[in-house]
GROMACS .gro file of C-alpha atoms in nm:
model
  469
    1MET     CA    1  -1.156   0.050   6.608
    2VAL     CA    2  -1.498   0.151   6.735
    3PHE     CA    3  -1.670   0.061   7.061
    4SER     CA    4  -1.952  -0.111   6.876
    5SER     CA    5  -1.727  -0.364   6.701
    6LEU     CA    6  -1.675  -0.729   6.790
    7ILE     CA    7  -1.299  -0.693   6.820
    8PHE     CA    8  -1.345  -0.417   7.079
    9LEU     CA    9  -1.625  -0.587   7.274
   10VAL     CA   10  -1.486  -0.940   7.273
   11ILE     CA   11  -1.108  -0.886   7.275
   12PHE     CA   12  -0.983  -0.532   7.340
   13LEU     CA   13  -1.208  -0.425   7.630
   14PRO     CA   14  -1.198  -0.757   7.827
   15ILE     CA   15  -0.817  -0.781   7.800
   16THR     CA   16  -0.779  -0.414   7.894
   17LEU     CA   17  -0.996  -0.452   8.205
   18LEU     CA   18  -0.842  -0.784   8.309
   19VAL     CA   19  -0.482  -0.657   8.299
   20TYR     CA   20  -0.588  -0.323   8.449
   21TYR     CA   21  -0.732  -0.488   8.761
   22ILE     CA   22  -0.448  -0.737   8.794
   23ALA     CA   23  -0.179  -0.469   8.759
   24PRO     CA   24  -0.042  -0.287   9.064
   25THR     CA   25  -0.208   0.049   9.122
   26LYS     CA   26   0.109   0.241   9.028
   27LEU     CA   27   0.121   0.074   8.686
   28ARG     CA   28  -0.243   0.121   8.588
   29ASN     CA   29  -0.191   0.457   8.417
   30LEU     CA   30   0.098   0.313   8.217
   31TRP     CA   31  -0.122   0.024   8.104
   32LEU     CA   32  -0.402   0.267   8.012
   33LEU     CA   33  -0.155   0.473   7.810
   34ILE     CA   34  -0.029   0.165   7.622
   35VAL     CA   35  -0.376   0.033   7.532
   36SER     CA   36  -0.498   0.384   7.444
   37LEU     CA   37  -0.212   0.428   7.197
   38ILE     CA   38  -0.289   0.085   7.050
   39PHE     CA   39  -0.656   0.180   7.025
   40TYR     CA   40  -0.579   0.509   6.849
   41SER     CA   41  -0.323   0.364   6.611
   42TRP     CA   42  -0.545   0.072   6.511
   43GLY     CA   43  -0.678   0.234   6.194
   44GLU     CA   44  -0.412   0.495   6.121
   45PRO     CA   45  -0.078   0.418   6.293
   46VAL     CA   46   0.105   0.706   6.126
   47TYR     CA   47  -0.094   0.962   6.323
   48ILE     CA   48   0.031   0.825   6.652
   49LEU     CA   49   0.334   1.050   6.589
   50LEU     CA   50   0.106   1.355   6.575
   51MET     CA   51  -0.053   1.258   6.904
   52LEU     CA   52   0.284   1.199   7.071
   53PHE     CA   53   0.397   1.543   6.953
   54SER     CA   54   0.079   1.698   7.095
   55ILE     CA   55   0.141   1.524   7.428
   56LEU     CA   56   0.502   1.645   7.445
   57LEU     CA   57   0.412   2.000   7.335
   58ASN     CA   58   0.141   2.050   7.595
   59TYR     CA   59   0.328   1.866   7.871
   60VAL     CA   60   0.632   2.092   7.831
   61SER     CA   61   0.413   2.403   7.788
   62GLY     CA   62   0.226   2.326   8.110
   63LEU     CA   63   0.548   2.275   8.306
   64LEU     CA   64   0.716   2.590   8.172
   65ILE     CA   65   0.411   2.807   8.244
   66SER     CA   66   0.366   2.655   8.589
   67ARG     CA   67   0.731   2.715   8.680
   68THR     CA   68   0.740   3.072   8.550
   69ASP     CA   69   0.695   3.334   8.822
   70GLU     CA   70   0.362   3.519   8.811
   71SER     CA   71   0.546   3.849   8.798
   72LYS     CA   72   0.681   3.755   8.454
   73THR     CA   73   0.345   3.807   8.287
   74GLY     CA   74   0.489   3.863   7.942
   75LYS     CA   75   0.684   3.538   7.945
   76ARG     CA   76   0.385   3.339   8.069
   77LYS     CA   77   0.162   3.490   7.799
   78ALA     CA   78   0.425   3.416   7.534
   79LEU     CA   79   0.450   3.051   7.642
   80LEU     CA   80   0.071   3.020   7.636
   81ALA     CA   81   0.047   3.188   7.296
   82ILE     CA   82   0.313   2.958   7.145
   83SER     CA   83   0.132   2.649   7.274
   84VAL     CA   84  -0.212   2.764   7.151
   85ILE     CA   85  -0.078   2.873   6.811
   86ILE     CA   86   0.094   2.538   6.751
   87ASN     CA   87  -0.215   2.344   6.865
   88VAL     CA   88  -0.449   2.547   6.646
   89GLY     CA   89  -0.197   2.537   6.362
   90LEU     CA   90  -0.184   2.158   6.364
   91LEU     CA   91  -0.564   2.144   6.373
   92PHE     CA   92  -0.579   2.388   6.082
   93VAL     CA   93  -0.330   2.196   5.866
   94PHE     CA   94  -0.490   1.858   5.913
   95LYS     CA   95  -0.855   1.964   5.918
   96TYR     CA   96  -0.895   2.294   5.734
   97ALA     CA   97  -0.607   2.332   5.487
   98ASP     CA   98  -0.788   2.179   5.189
   99PHE     CA   99  -1.107   2.368   5.276
  100THR     CA  100  -0.912   2.696   5.276
  101ILE     CA  101  -0.738   2.615   4.948
  102GLY     CA  102  -1.065   2.508   4.787
  103THR     CA  103  -1.239   2.827   4.900
  104TYR     CA  104  -0.949   3.037   4.768
  105ASN     CA  105  -0.964   2.856   4.432
  106PHE     CA  106  -1.340   2.908   4.409
  107ILE     CA  107  -1.334   3.280   4.494
  108PHE     CA  108  -1.035   3.378   4.282
  109GLY     CA  109  -1.064   3.120   4.004
  110LYS     CA  110  -0.728   2.967   4.087
  111HIS     CA  111  -0.614   2.605   4.066
  112VAL     CA  112  -0.393   2.560   4.370
  113GLN     CA  113  -0.348   2.189   4.429
  114LEU     CA  114  -0.515   2.043   4.737
  115LEU     CA  115  -0.297   1.873   4.998
  116HIS     CA  116  -0.531   1.572   5.040
  117ILE     CA  117  -0.423   1.514   5.400
  118ALA     CA  118  -0.633   1.250   5.575
  119LEU     CA  119  -0.817   1.379   5.882
  120PRO     CA  120  -0.676   1.222   6.201
  121ILE     CA  121  -0.964   1.072   6.396
  122GLY     CA  122  -1.053   1.264   6.711
  123ILE     CA  123  -0.805   1.550   6.650
  124SER     CA  124  -1.065   1.816   6.736
  125PHE     CA  125  -1.139   1.651   7.070
  126TYR     CA  126  -0.789   1.583   7.197
  127THR     CA  127  -0.658   1.920   7.072
  128PHE     CA  128  -0.928   2.109   7.264
  129GLN     CA  129  -0.863   1.891   7.566
  130ALA     CA  130  -0.490   1.963   7.554
  131MET     CA  131  -0.543   2.338   7.508
  132SER     CA  132  -0.782   2.353   7.802
  133TYR     CA  133  -0.509   2.201   8.021
  134VAL     CA  134  -0.246   2.457   7.921
  135ILE     CA  135  -0.490   2.747   7.957
  136ASP     CA  136  -0.599   2.626   8.302
  137VAL     CA  137  -0.234   2.599   8.408
  138TYR     CA  138  -0.184   2.958   8.293
  139ARG     CA  139  -0.493   3.066   8.489
  140LYS     CA  140  -0.359   2.886   8.799
  141LYS     CA  141  -0.667   2.662   8.812
  142VAL     CA  142  -0.446   2.351   8.799
  143GLN     CA  143  -0.079   2.276   8.853
  144GLY     CA  144   0.142   2.163   8.567
  145ASN     CA  145   0.165   1.783   8.574
  146LYS     CA  146   0.523   1.667   8.629
  147ASN     CA  147   0.441   1.301   8.560
  148ILE     CA  148   0.443   1.258   8.182
  149ILE     CA  149   0.280   0.912   8.206
  150ASN     CA  150  -0.017   1.055   8.394
  151PHE     CA  151  -0.044   1.350   8.155
  152ALA     CA  152  -0.018   1.128   7.846
  153THR     CA  153  -0.286   0.903   7.995
  154TYR     CA  154  -0.513   1.206   8.031
  155ILE     CA  155  -0.467   1.307   7.665
  156THR     CA  156  -0.493   0.958   7.515
  157MET     CA  157  -0.748   0.788   7.742
  158PHE     CA  158  -0.931   0.565   7.493
  159PRO     CA  159  -1.288   0.585   7.635
  160GLN     CA  160  -1.323   0.952   7.537
  161LEU     CA  161  -1.030   0.997   7.297
  162ILE     CA  162  -1.209   0.971   6.963
  163ALA     CA  163  -1.539   1.154   7.009
  164GLY     CA  164  -1.546   1.299   7.357
  165PRO     CA  165  -1.679   1.407   7.590
  166ILE     CA  166  -1.409   1.674   7.613
  167VAL     CA  167  -1.270   1.609   7.962
  168ARG     CA  168  -1.103   1.904   8.131
  169TYR     CA  169  -0.791   1.821   8.329
  170LYS     CA  170  -0.928   1.959   8.656
  171THR     CA  171  -1.216   1.708   8.635
  172VAL     CA  172  -0.982   1.407   8.654
  173GLU     CA  173  -0.669   1.560   8.811
  174LYS     CA  174  -0.708   1.383   9.145
  175GLU     CA  175  -0.821   1.056   8.988
  176LEU     CA  176  -0.515   1.048   8.763
  177ARG     CA  177  -0.300   1.043   9.076
  178ASP     CA  178  -0.515   0.826   9.299
  179ARG     CA  179  -0.849   0.658   9.235
  180LYS     CA  180  -1.051   0.375   9.377
  181CYS     CA  181  -1.213   0.116   9.152
  182THR     CA  182  -1.515  -0.006   9.349
  183VAL     CA  183  -1.753  -0.289   9.268
  184ASP     CA  184  -2.040  -0.040   9.249
  185ASP     CA  185  -1.851   0.181   9.003
  186PHE     CA  186  -1.775  -0.120   8.784
  187TYR     CA  187  -2.137  -0.238   8.798
  188GLN     CA  188  -2.278   0.107   8.718
  189GLY     CA  189  -2.020   0.143   8.444
  190ILE     CA  190  -2.137  -0.177   8.277
  191ILE     CA  191  -2.499  -0.059   8.289
  192ARG     CA  192  -2.408   0.280   8.142
  193PHE     CA  193  -2.192   0.124   7.871
  194THR     CA  194  -2.471  -0.116   7.777
  195ILE     CA  195  -2.725   0.166   7.750
  196GLY     CA  196  -2.490   0.349   7.514
  197LEU     CA  197  -2.422   0.040   7.307
  198GLY     CA  198  -2.795  -0.021   7.270
  199LYS     CA  199  -2.855   0.340   7.168
  200LYS     CA  200  -2.588   0.316   6.901
  201VAL     CA  201  -2.644  -0.031   6.758
  202LEU     CA  202  -3.016  -0.090   6.805
  203ILE     CA  203  -3.152   0.259   6.737
  204ALA     CA  204  -2.899   0.490   6.567
  205ASN     CA  205  -2.778   0.234   6.312
  206ASN     CA  206  -3.132   0.137   6.216
  207VAL     CA  207  -3.287   0.484   6.184
  208ALA     CA  208  -2.979   0.570   5.975
  209ILE     CA  209  -3.117   0.332   5.710
  210ILE     CA  210  -3.415   0.565   5.658
  211PHE     CA  211  -3.204   0.876   5.614
  212LYS     CA  212  -2.949   0.701   5.395
  213GLU     CA  213  -3.219   0.571   5.161
  214ILE     CA  214  -3.411   0.899   5.130
  215SER     CA  215  -3.109   1.130   5.102
  216ALA     CA  216  -2.980   0.924   4.809
  217MET     CA  217  -3.297   0.988   4.606
  218PRO     CA  218  -3.303   1.243   4.323
  219LYS     CA  219  -3.509   1.556   4.388
  220GLU     CA  220  -3.780   1.437   4.147
  221GLN     CA  221  -3.866   1.157   4.391
  222LEU     CA  222  -3.874   1.367   4.707
  223SER     CA  223  -4.212   1.444   4.856
  224THR     CA  224  -4.252   1.685   5.145
  225SER     CA  225  -4.343   1.405   5.386
  226LEU     CA  226  -4.048   1.194   5.269
  227SER     CA  227  -3.808   1.485   5.322
  228TRP     CA  228  -3.934   1.548   5.673
  229LEU     CA  229  -3.914   1.176   5.752
  230ALA     CA  230  -3.547   1.181   5.647
  231ILE     CA  231  -3.467   1.474   5.876
  232LEU     CA  232  -3.661   1.315   6.162
  233ALA     CA  233  -3.457   0.998   6.112
  234PHE     CA  234  -3.131   1.193   6.117
  235THR     CA  235  -3.247   1.387   6.425
  236LEU     CA  236  -3.284   1.056   6.607
  237GLN     CA  237  -2.971   0.905   6.453
  238ILE     CA  238  -2.733   1.180   6.561
  239TYR     CA  239  -2.875   1.191   6.913
  240PHE     CA  240  -2.859   0.817   6.975
  241ASP     CA  241  -2.524   0.787   6.797
  242PHE     CA  242  -2.348   1.065   6.985
  243SER     CA  243  -2.518   1.031   7.323
  244GLY     CA  244  -2.468   0.655   7.292
  245TYR     CA  245  -2.095   0.708   7.242
  246SER     CA  246  -2.086   0.944   7.541
  247ASP     CA  247  -2.270   0.687   7.754
  248MET     CA  248  -2.017   0.421   7.657
  249ALA     CA  249  -1.727   0.657   7.730
  250ILE     CA  250  -1.868   0.754   8.070
  251GLY     CA  251  -1.944   0.390   8.148
  252MET     CA  252  -1.594   0.271   8.062
  253GLY     CA  253  -1.446   0.559   8.256
  254ARG     CA  254  -1.649   0.447   8.556
  255MET     CA  255  -1.518   0.089   8.516
  256LEU     CA  256  -1.165   0.232   8.530
  257GLY     CA  257  -1.233   0.452   8.832
  258PHE     CA  258  -1.285   0.785   8.649
  259HIS     CA  259  -1.595   1.001   8.678
  260PHE     CA  260  -1.643   1.200   8.359
  261LEU     CA  261  -1.904   1.475   8.351
  262GLU     CA  262  -2.229   1.427   8.163
  263ASN     CA  263  -2.239   1.527   7.796
  264PHE     CA  264  -2.615   1.505   7.728
  265ASP     CA  265  -2.917   1.587   7.943
  266TYR     CA  266  -3.220   1.499   7.728
  267PRO     CA  267  -3.174   1.800   7.496
  268TYR     CA  268  -3.481   1.720   7.288
  269GLU     CA  269  -3.698   1.811   7.589
  270SER     CA  270  -3.572   2.171   7.585
  271LYS     CA  271  -3.811   2.469   7.579
  272SER     CA  272  -3.568   2.707   7.407
  273ILE     CA  273  -3.253   2.693   7.196
  274THR     CA  274  -3.057   2.843   7.484
  275GLU     CA  275  -3.167   2.551   7.700
  276PHE     CA  276  -3.102   2.306   7.416
  277TRP     CA  277  -2.734   2.405   7.406
  278ARG     CA  278  -2.706   2.366   7.783
  279ARG     CA  279  -2.816   2.006   7.735
  280TRP     CA  280  -2.656   1.903   7.401
  281HIS     CA  281  -2.283   1.825   7.379
  282ILE     CA  282  -2.235   1.993   7.716
  283SER     CA  283  -1.858   1.951   7.718
  284LEU     CA  284  -1.818   2.144   7.390
  285SER     CA  285  -2.060   2.420   7.489
  286THR     CA  286  -1.880   2.456   7.820
  287TRP     CA  287  -1.542   2.465   7.647
  288PHE     CA  288  -1.640   2.750   7.417
  289LYS     CA  289  -1.804   2.937   7.704
  290GLU     CA  290  -1.497   2.907   7.930
  291TYR     CA  291  -1.224   2.961   7.673
  292VAL     CA  292  -1.382   3.188   7.409
  293TYR     CA  293  -1.707   3.356   7.518
  294ILE     CA  294  -1.601   3.471   7.867
  295PRO     CA  295  -1.249   3.585   7.759
  296LEU     CA  296  -1.414   3.789   7.481
  297GLY     CA  297  -1.615   3.968   7.747
  298GLY     CA  298  -1.926   3.751   7.764
  299ASN     CA  299  -2.225   3.967   7.856
  300ARG     CA  300  -2.022   4.212   8.066
  301LYS     CA  301  -1.959   4.478   7.800
  302GLY     CA  302  -2.305   4.568   7.679
  303VAL     CA  303  -2.556   4.415   7.439
  304PRO     CA  304  -2.375   4.495   7.110
  305ARG     CA  305  -2.057   4.329   7.235
  306GLN     CA  306  -2.252   4.031   7.369
  307ILE     CA  307  -2.415   3.983   7.027
  308PHE     CA  308  -2.071   3.996   6.865
  309ASN     CA  309  -1.934   3.742   7.115
  310ILE     CA  310  -2.223   3.503   7.056
  311PHE     CA  311  -2.173   3.528   6.682
  312ILE     CA  312  -1.799   3.456   6.707
  313VAL     CA  313  -1.854   3.159   6.940
  314TRP     CA  314  -2.112   3.000   6.714
  315LEU     CA  315  -1.916   3.067   6.398
  316LEU     CA  316  -1.628   2.878   6.561
  317THR     CA  317  -1.863   2.608   6.692
  318GLY     CA  318  -1.994   2.542   6.342
  319PHE     CA  319  -1.642   2.546   6.197
  320TRP     CA  320  -1.521   2.308   6.471
  321HIS     CA  321  -1.763   2.044   6.346
  322GLY     CA  322  -1.606   2.025   6.003
  323ALA     CA  323  -1.435   2.193   5.711
  324SER     CA  324  -1.747   2.260   5.509
  325TRP     CA  325  -1.974   2.559   5.455
  326ASN     CA  326  -2.281   2.373   5.578
  327PHE     CA  327  -2.126   2.357   5.926
  328VAL     CA  328  -2.041   2.728   5.914
  329LEU     CA  329  -2.399   2.803   5.805
  330TRP     CA  330  -2.528   2.579   6.082
  331GLY     CA  331  -2.323   2.772   6.337
  332VAL     CA  332  -2.451   3.106   6.203
  333TYR     CA  333  -2.808   2.969   6.212
  334TYR     CA  334  -2.777   2.898   6.584
  335ALA     CA  335  -2.602   3.229   6.648
  336VAL     CA  336  -2.901   3.412   6.499
  337LEU     CA  337  -3.152   3.207   6.701
  338LEU     CA  338  -2.960   3.257   7.026
  339ILE     CA  339  -2.921   3.631   6.966
  340ILE     CA  340  -3.295   3.663   6.898
  341GLU     CA  341  -3.367   3.471   7.219
  342LYS     CA  342  -3.127   3.688   7.419
  343LEU     CA  343  -3.283   4.011   7.287
  344PHE     CA  344  -3.652   3.937   7.333
  345LEU     CA  345  -3.783   3.590   7.241
  346ARG     CA  346  -3.678   3.409   7.561
  347LYS     CA  347  -3.876   3.650   7.780
  348PHE     CA  348  -4.178   3.601   7.554
  349LEU     CA  349  -4.144   3.219   7.559
  350ASP     CA  350  -4.122   3.213   7.939
  351LYS     CA  351  -4.472   3.364   7.960
  352LEU     CA  352  -4.627   3.102   7.732
  353PRO     CA  353  -4.723   2.742   7.813
  354SER     CA  354  -4.415   2.517   7.806
  355ILE     CA  355  -4.561   2.314   7.517
  356ILE     CA  356  -4.523   2.620   7.290
  357GLY     CA  357  -4.155   2.648   7.378
  358ARG     CA  358  -4.101   2.278   7.314
  359ILE     CA  359  -4.271   2.291   6.974
  360TYR     CA  360  -4.065   2.595   6.874
  361THR     CA  361  -3.741   2.430   6.991
  362ILE     CA  362  -3.816   2.101   6.815
  363ALA     CA  363  -3.889   2.286   6.489
  364ALA     CA  364  -3.566   2.485   6.531
  365PHE     CA  365  -3.325   2.199   6.598
  366VAL     CA  366  -3.483   1.965   6.341
  367SER     CA  367  -3.445   2.240   6.079
  368GLY     CA  368  -3.090   2.290   6.202
  369TRP     CA  369  -3.005   1.926   6.138
  370ALA     CA  370  -3.122   1.973   5.779
  371ILE     CA  371  -2.849   2.236   5.738
  372PHE     CA  372  -2.595   2.033   5.932
  373VAL     CA  373  -2.617   1.702   5.749
  374LEU     CA  374  -2.630   1.813   5.384
  375SER     CA  375  -2.287   1.931   5.268
  376ASP     CA  376  -2.363   1.954   4.896
  377LEU     CA  377  -2.503   2.302   4.827
  378LYS     CA  378  -2.732   2.201   4.540
  379HIS     CA  379  -2.858   1.890   4.719
  380ARG     CA  380  -2.922   2.094   5.033
  381GLY     CA  381  -3.118   2.350   4.832
  382ASP     CA  382  -3.333   2.080   4.670
  383PHE     CA  383  -3.391   1.913   5.005
  384ILE     CA  384  -3.484   2.231   5.192
  385LYS     CA  385  -3.712   2.328   4.905
  386ALA     CA  386  -3.888   1.993   4.941
  387LEU     CA  387  -3.915   2.050   5.317
  388PHE     CA  388  -4.068   2.397   5.313
  389PHE     CA  389  -4.182   2.490   4.967
  390ASN     CA  390  -4.281   2.280   4.669
  391ALA     CA  391  -4.164   1.921   4.638
  392GLN     CA  392  -4.197   1.789   4.281
  393LYS     CA  393  -4.344   1.469   4.418
  394GLY     CA  394  -4.612   1.651   4.619
  395LEU     CA  395  -4.698   1.650   4.987
  396VAL     CA  396  -4.735   1.277   5.056
  397ASP     CA  397  -4.641   0.963   4.861
  398HIS     CA  398  -4.656   0.585   4.892
  399HIS     CA  399  -4.287   0.556   4.978
  400THR     CA  400  -4.341   0.754   5.299
  401ALA     CA  401  -4.622   0.518   5.400
  402TYR     CA  402  -4.401   0.216   5.325
  403LEU     CA  403  -4.114   0.347   5.540
  404LEU     CA  404  -4.350   0.441   5.823
  405ILE     CA  405  -4.498   0.093   5.823
  406SER     CA  406  -4.151  -0.065   5.812
  407PHE     CA  407  -3.983   0.160   6.069
  408GLY     CA  408  -4.278   0.314   6.257
  409ALA     CA  409  -4.224   0.117   6.578
  410LEU     CA  410  -3.854   0.202   6.579
  411LEU     CA  411  -3.929   0.572   6.530
  412VAL     CA  412  -4.174   0.569   6.821
  413VAL     CA  413  -3.917   0.394   7.042
  414GLY     CA  414  -3.658   0.650   6.933
  415ILE     CA  415  -3.880   0.950   7.001
  416ILE     CA  416  -3.979   0.824   7.348
  417GLY     CA  417  -3.623   0.707   7.419
  418SER     CA  418  -3.483   1.053   7.347
  419THR     CA  419  -3.681   1.188   7.643
  420SER     CA  420  -3.651   1.125   8.016
  421ILE     CA  421  -3.978   0.930   8.021
  422PRO     CA  422  -3.823   0.577   8.028
  423LYS     CA  423  -3.585   0.675   8.310
  424ARG     CA  424  -3.860   0.839   8.516
  425VAL     CA  425  -4.096   0.543   8.470
  426ALA     CA  426  -3.823   0.291   8.558
  427ASN     CA  427  -3.723   0.482   8.871
  428LYS     CA  428  -4.084   0.512   8.982
  429VAL     CA  429  -4.166   0.145   8.924
  430LEU     CA  430  -3.844  -0.001   9.065
  431ALA     CA  431  -3.758   0.247   9.339
  432LYS     CA  432  -3.945   0.060   9.612
  433ASN     CA  433  -3.774  -0.276   9.567
  434VAL     CA  434  -3.392  -0.277   9.549
  435ALA     CA  435  -3.369  -0.652   9.486
  436VAL     CA  436  -3.613  -0.641   9.193
  437LYS     CA  437  -3.432  -0.337   9.053
  438SER     CA  438  -3.099  -0.524   9.056
  439ILE     CA  439  -3.251  -0.826   8.882
  440VAL     CA  440  -3.417  -0.608   8.616
  441GLN     CA  441  -3.090  -0.421   8.557
  442MET     CA  442  -2.896  -0.745   8.511
  443LEU     CA  443  -3.157  -0.883   8.272
  444PHE     CA  444  -3.152  -0.553   8.084
  445VAL     CA  445  -2.773  -0.569   8.045
  446VAL     CA  446  -2.782  -0.929   7.920
  447VAL     CA  447  -3.065  -0.870   7.672
  448ILE     CA  448  -2.925  -0.544   7.530
  449LEU     CA  449  -2.574  -0.690   7.498
  450ALA     CA  450  -2.708  -1.002   7.325
  451LEU     CA  451  -2.925  -0.803   7.084
  452SER     CA  452  -2.647  -0.555   7.013
  453ILE     CA  453  -2.392  -0.826   6.936
  454ALA     CA  454  -2.644  -1.000   6.712
  455PHE     CA  455  -2.698  -0.676   6.519
  456ILE     CA  456  -2.324  -0.608   6.499
  457VAL     CA  457  -2.261  -0.954   6.353
  458SER     CA  458  -2.529  -0.906   6.087
  459ASP     CA  459  -2.473  -0.537   6.005
  460THR     CA  460  -2.187  -0.386   5.807
  461TYR     CA  461  -2.289  -0.020   5.864
  462ASN     CA  462  -2.152   0.075   6.204
  463PRO     CA  463  -1.959   0.406   6.206
  464PHE     CA  464  -1.979   0.681   6.468
  465LEU     CA  465  -2.093   1.009   6.314
  466TYR     CA  466  -1.873   1.228   6.532
  467PHE     CA  467  -1.552   1.045   6.434
  468ARG     CA  468  -1.525   1.281   6.138
  469PHE     CA  469  -1.566   1.594   6.351
   0.00000   0.00000   0.00000
């Protein structure tokens, strides 16, 4: 089940909210847990057992570590290590086992049979979330949760279960125990959810048509302009798809009385790659910084060690996104860019006009998406060749003109919509009149919901990209 489906919008979410608000406060977490398990098991009920095991493992681990005296350092470390090893082991088996076997077969010319285990949706997100809880308990940043219903609700909470944002336990610890569901929170939650739904259905799904059409073409039909148009389309698709999902998750959390942290901050406005990764998928970047980069030593042990730490973090970041070499290469690509910026480029960029930094950053992340999206090595080579070197079809062709005429307005809306311009203009125009602002917001919600539902009814292509990560 996805947020942008009729069954979710018309049946699941209304029933969930209705019962949630009718239920006594003490039973609301139990209701959230029940509907979250239903939501997760909708497409693959067998993997509910894996999630229940993960809940039990990390619940018990948190309690044991919390109850172990600080003087027994070895025991506490052993408990933490067991929990992390099992969590990572499960992630490895279900996400990376076939990749490892396939790589082994390729390198050594063997024929070990693949396991063909289906990837449980959202396993990367809820595993990282669970590990952050146990690690924070070990670090004494939070107390082990004795209430298994509350803890299970934290792990399974359906708004951010499948594709984030990765919510750290300390962010919602107090709200799991006691939260207020105000009218303003509910109203703001609806607005935020609607913005995300519009991003996903009206923009991401439609620019995806451009990329899908071009990427399916043989290399003989690829012109340079057509190749760049495809990558531009994917650049917009992945932003509006993923940030749209995060908006919906944050909005639904707000409706339920939770305040999740932001996951995107207009990353396409960045003036460096370092800044880009402070604005893109913030919860993941923060996770790797807190639980990998800093424990490795961060920037405290000299430049050579810092370079090594950056490389390790970004190798893992690429690998986290999927069991494929294009994701590993993508991670290495960003490691190299970030290391270059740390060594000298950032200081140089800071002295130049900001437009230079923005152009450089746009060129860097658009090129990065070309590596990210193309998993087939030969196809990626042909595509990148068409982008930068010599496309067999030439520089420009009629197909590019046709697609620009057909989707030009949508691309312009997408480019402007990926910046803070619409928000700044709206705030400036509506800031002086609260009544007019409320009316405009309500009209906006109605129009976007109506258009989105109309598109959902007529469109069969409606997946979330990050479900497979």
